[in-house]
Each structure stands twice: as C-alpha cells, then as structure tokens.
Short mmCIF file of N, CA and C in Angstrom, two decimals:
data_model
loop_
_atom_site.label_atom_id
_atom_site.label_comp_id
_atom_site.label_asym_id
_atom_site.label_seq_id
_atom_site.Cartn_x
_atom_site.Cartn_y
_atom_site.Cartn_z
N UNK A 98 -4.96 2.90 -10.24
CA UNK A 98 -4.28 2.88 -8.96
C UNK A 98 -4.11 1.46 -8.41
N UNK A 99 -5.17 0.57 -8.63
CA UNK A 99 -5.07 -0.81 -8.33
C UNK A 99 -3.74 -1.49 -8.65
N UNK A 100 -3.23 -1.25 -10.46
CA UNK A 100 -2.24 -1.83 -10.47
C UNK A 100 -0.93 -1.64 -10.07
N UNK A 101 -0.60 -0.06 -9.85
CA UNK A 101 0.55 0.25 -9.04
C UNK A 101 0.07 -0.04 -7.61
N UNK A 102 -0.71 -0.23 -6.95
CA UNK A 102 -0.51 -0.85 -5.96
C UNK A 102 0.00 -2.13 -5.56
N UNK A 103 -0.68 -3.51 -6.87
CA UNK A 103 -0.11 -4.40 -6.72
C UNK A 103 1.37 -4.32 -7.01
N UNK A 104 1.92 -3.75 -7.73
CA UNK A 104 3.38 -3.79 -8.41
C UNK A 104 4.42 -3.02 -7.30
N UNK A 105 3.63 -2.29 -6.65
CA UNK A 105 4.48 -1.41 -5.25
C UNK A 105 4.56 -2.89 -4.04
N UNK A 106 3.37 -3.46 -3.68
CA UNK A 106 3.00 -4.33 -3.05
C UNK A 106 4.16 -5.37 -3.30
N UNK A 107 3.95 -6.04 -4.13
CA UNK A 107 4.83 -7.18 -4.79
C UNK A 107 6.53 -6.60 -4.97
N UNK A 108 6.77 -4.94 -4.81
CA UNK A 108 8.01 -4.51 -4.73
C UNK A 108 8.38 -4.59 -3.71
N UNK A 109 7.86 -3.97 -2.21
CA UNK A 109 8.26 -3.84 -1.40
C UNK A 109 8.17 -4.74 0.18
N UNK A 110 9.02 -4.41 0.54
CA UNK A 110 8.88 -5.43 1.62
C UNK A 110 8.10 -5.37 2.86
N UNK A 111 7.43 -6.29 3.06
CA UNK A 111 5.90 -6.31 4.10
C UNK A 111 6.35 -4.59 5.47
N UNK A 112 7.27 -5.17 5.78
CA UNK A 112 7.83 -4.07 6.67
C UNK A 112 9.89 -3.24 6.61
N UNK A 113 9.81 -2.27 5.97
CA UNK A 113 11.12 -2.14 5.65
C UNK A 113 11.52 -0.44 6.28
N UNK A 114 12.98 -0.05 6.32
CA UNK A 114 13.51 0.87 7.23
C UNK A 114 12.91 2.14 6.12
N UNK A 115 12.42 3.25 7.18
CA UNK A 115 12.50 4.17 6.29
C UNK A 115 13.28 5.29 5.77
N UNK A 116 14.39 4.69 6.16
CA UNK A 116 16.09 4.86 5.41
C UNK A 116 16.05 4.46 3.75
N UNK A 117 15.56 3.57 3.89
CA UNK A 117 15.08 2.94 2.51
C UNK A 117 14.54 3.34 1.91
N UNK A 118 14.04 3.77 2.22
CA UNK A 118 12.37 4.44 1.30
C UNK A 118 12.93 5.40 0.00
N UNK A 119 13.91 5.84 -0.20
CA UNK A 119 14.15 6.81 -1.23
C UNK A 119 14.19 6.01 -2.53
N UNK A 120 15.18 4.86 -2.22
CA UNK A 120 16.15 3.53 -2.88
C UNK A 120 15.11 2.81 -3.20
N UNK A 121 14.04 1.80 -2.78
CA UNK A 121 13.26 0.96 -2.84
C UNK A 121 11.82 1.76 -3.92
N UNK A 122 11.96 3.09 -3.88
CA UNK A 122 10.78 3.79 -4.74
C UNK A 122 11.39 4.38 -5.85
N UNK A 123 12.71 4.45 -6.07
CA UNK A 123 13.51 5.27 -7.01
C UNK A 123 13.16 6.96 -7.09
N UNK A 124 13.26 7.07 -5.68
CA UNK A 124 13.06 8.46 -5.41
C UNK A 124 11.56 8.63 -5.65
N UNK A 125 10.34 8.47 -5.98
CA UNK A 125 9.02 8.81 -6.07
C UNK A 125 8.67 8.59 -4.42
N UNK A 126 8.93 8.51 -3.83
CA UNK A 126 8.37 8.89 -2.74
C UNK A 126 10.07 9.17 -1.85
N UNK A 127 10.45 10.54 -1.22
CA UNK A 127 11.33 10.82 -0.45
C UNK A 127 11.02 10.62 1.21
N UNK A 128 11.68 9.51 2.05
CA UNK A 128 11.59 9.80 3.10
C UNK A 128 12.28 11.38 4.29
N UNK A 129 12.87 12.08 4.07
CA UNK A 129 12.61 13.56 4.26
C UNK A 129 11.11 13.68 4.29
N UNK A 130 10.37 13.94 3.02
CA UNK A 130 9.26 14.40 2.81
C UNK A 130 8.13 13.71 4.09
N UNK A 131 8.52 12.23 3.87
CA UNK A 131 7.15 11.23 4.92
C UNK A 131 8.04 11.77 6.21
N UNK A 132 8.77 12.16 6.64
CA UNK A 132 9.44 12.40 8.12
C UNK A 132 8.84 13.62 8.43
N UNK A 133 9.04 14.83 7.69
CA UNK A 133 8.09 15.79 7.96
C UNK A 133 6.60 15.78 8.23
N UNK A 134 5.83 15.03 6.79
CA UNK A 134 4.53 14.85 7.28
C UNK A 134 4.17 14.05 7.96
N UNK A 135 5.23 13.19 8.47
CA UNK A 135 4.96 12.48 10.47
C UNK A 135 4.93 13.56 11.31
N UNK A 136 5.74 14.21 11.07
CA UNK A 136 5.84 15.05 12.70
C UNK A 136 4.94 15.85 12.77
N UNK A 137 3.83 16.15 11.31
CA UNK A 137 3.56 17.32 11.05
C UNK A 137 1.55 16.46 11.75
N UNK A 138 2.01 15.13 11.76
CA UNK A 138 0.54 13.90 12.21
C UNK A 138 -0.08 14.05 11.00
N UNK A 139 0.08 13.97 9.59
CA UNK A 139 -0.52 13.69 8.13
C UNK A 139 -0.59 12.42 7.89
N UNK A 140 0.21 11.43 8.32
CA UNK A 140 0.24 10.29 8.25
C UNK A 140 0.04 9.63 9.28
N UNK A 141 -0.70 8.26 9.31
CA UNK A 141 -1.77 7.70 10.20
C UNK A 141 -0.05 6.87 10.93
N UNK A 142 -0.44 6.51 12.19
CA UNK A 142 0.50 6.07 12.95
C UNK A 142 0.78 4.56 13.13
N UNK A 143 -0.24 4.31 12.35
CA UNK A 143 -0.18 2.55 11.98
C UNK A 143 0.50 2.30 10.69
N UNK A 144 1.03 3.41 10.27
CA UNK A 144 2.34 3.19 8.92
C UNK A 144 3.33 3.02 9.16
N UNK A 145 3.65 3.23 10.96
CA UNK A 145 5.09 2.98 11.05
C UNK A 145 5.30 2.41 12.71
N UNK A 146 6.57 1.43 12.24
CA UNK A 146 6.60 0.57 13.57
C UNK A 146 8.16 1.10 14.13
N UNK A 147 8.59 1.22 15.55
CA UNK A 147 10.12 1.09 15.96
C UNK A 147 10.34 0.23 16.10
N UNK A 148 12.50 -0.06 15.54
CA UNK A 148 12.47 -0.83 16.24
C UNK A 148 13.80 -0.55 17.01
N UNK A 149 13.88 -0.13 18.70
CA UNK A 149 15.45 0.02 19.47
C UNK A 149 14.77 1.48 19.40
N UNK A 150 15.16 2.29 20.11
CA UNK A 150 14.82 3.86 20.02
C UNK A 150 14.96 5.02 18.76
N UNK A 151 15.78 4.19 18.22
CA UNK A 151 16.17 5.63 17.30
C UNK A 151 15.43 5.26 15.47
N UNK A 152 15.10 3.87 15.22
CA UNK A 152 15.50 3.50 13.79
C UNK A 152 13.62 2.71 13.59
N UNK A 153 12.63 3.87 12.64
CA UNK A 153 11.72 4.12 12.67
C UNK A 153 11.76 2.96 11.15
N UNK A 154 10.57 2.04 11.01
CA UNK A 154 10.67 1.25 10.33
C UNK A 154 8.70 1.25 9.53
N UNK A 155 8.90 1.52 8.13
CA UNK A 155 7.32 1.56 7.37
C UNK A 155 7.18 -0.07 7.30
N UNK A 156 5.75 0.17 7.65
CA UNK A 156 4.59 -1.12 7.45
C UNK A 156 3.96 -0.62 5.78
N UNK A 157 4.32 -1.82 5.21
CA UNK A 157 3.78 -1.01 3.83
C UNK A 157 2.57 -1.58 3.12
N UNK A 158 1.44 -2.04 3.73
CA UNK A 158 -0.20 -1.92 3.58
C UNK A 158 -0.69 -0.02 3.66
N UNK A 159 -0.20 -0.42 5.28
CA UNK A 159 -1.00 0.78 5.43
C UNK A 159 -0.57 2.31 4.86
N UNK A 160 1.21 1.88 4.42
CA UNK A 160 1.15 3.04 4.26
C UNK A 160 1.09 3.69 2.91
N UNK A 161 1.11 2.25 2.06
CA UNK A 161 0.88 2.24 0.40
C UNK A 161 -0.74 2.54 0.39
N UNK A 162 -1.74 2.06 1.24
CA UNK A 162 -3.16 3.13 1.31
C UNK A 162 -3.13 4.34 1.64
N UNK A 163 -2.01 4.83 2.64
CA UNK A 163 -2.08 6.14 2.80
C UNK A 163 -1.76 7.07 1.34
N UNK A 164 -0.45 6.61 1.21
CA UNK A 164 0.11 7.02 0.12
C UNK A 164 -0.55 7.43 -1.31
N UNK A 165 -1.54 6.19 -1.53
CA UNK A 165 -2.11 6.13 -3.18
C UNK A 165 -3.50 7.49 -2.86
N UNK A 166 -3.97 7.71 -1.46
CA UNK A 166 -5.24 8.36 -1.28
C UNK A 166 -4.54 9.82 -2.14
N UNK A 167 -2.95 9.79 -1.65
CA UNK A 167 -2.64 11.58 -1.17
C UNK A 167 -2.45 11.80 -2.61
N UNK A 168 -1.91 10.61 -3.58
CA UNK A 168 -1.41 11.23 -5.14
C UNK A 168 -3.12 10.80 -5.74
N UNK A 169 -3.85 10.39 -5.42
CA UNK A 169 -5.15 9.92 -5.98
C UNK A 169 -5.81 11.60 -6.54
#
C-alpha cells in the first residue's frame, strides 16, 4: 500500500476538483461514488475543501489515507 500511495501522491495534485477525480485515477476511484459516501458522512470532512458555493474541491493527503484504509 505504501507504494501506491507514493505513486498516487506523486500523481495527483496537492488539492484538485472533484470533477476530476474520475480522469486523474483512470476511473479506480469514481467521484459519483465519493459524493454519495459524503453525503452519506463515510468520509472524514478534512478531505474536502470549497471553493465559491457550488464547486467542492479534494485535499489529497487526507483523502488518499482515507481511501487506501477502505480498499486495505
């Protein structure tokens, strides 16, 4: 798990839209899927920052720890 972390890490960008998220993972992780288990509070709230009201943006430390626990 260490090394796909570094290689996700070193892929992605410190903080990026999670519009993106499908494109930037080649589909292994679907944002649909992380939008649901937001609303659903599965995912910790320090994975994701706004920015303007509508356009919800991943912090990707925390949420590449969230992430590696759930496929672990």
């Amino acid at each position: 798990m260490l090394e796909l972390k570094q290689q996700l890490t070193d892929h992605l960008p410190p903080v990026f839209a999670g519009t993106s998220l499908d494109a930037l993972t080649g589909d292994a992780v679907r944002w649909r899927t992380v939008q649901n288990l937001r609303a659903q509070k599965k995912i910790p709230s320090e994975c994701f920052m706004r920015h303007g009201a509508r356009k919800v943006l991943i912090v990707r430390d925390p949420f590449l720890d969230w992430w590696l626990k759930e496929i672990d």
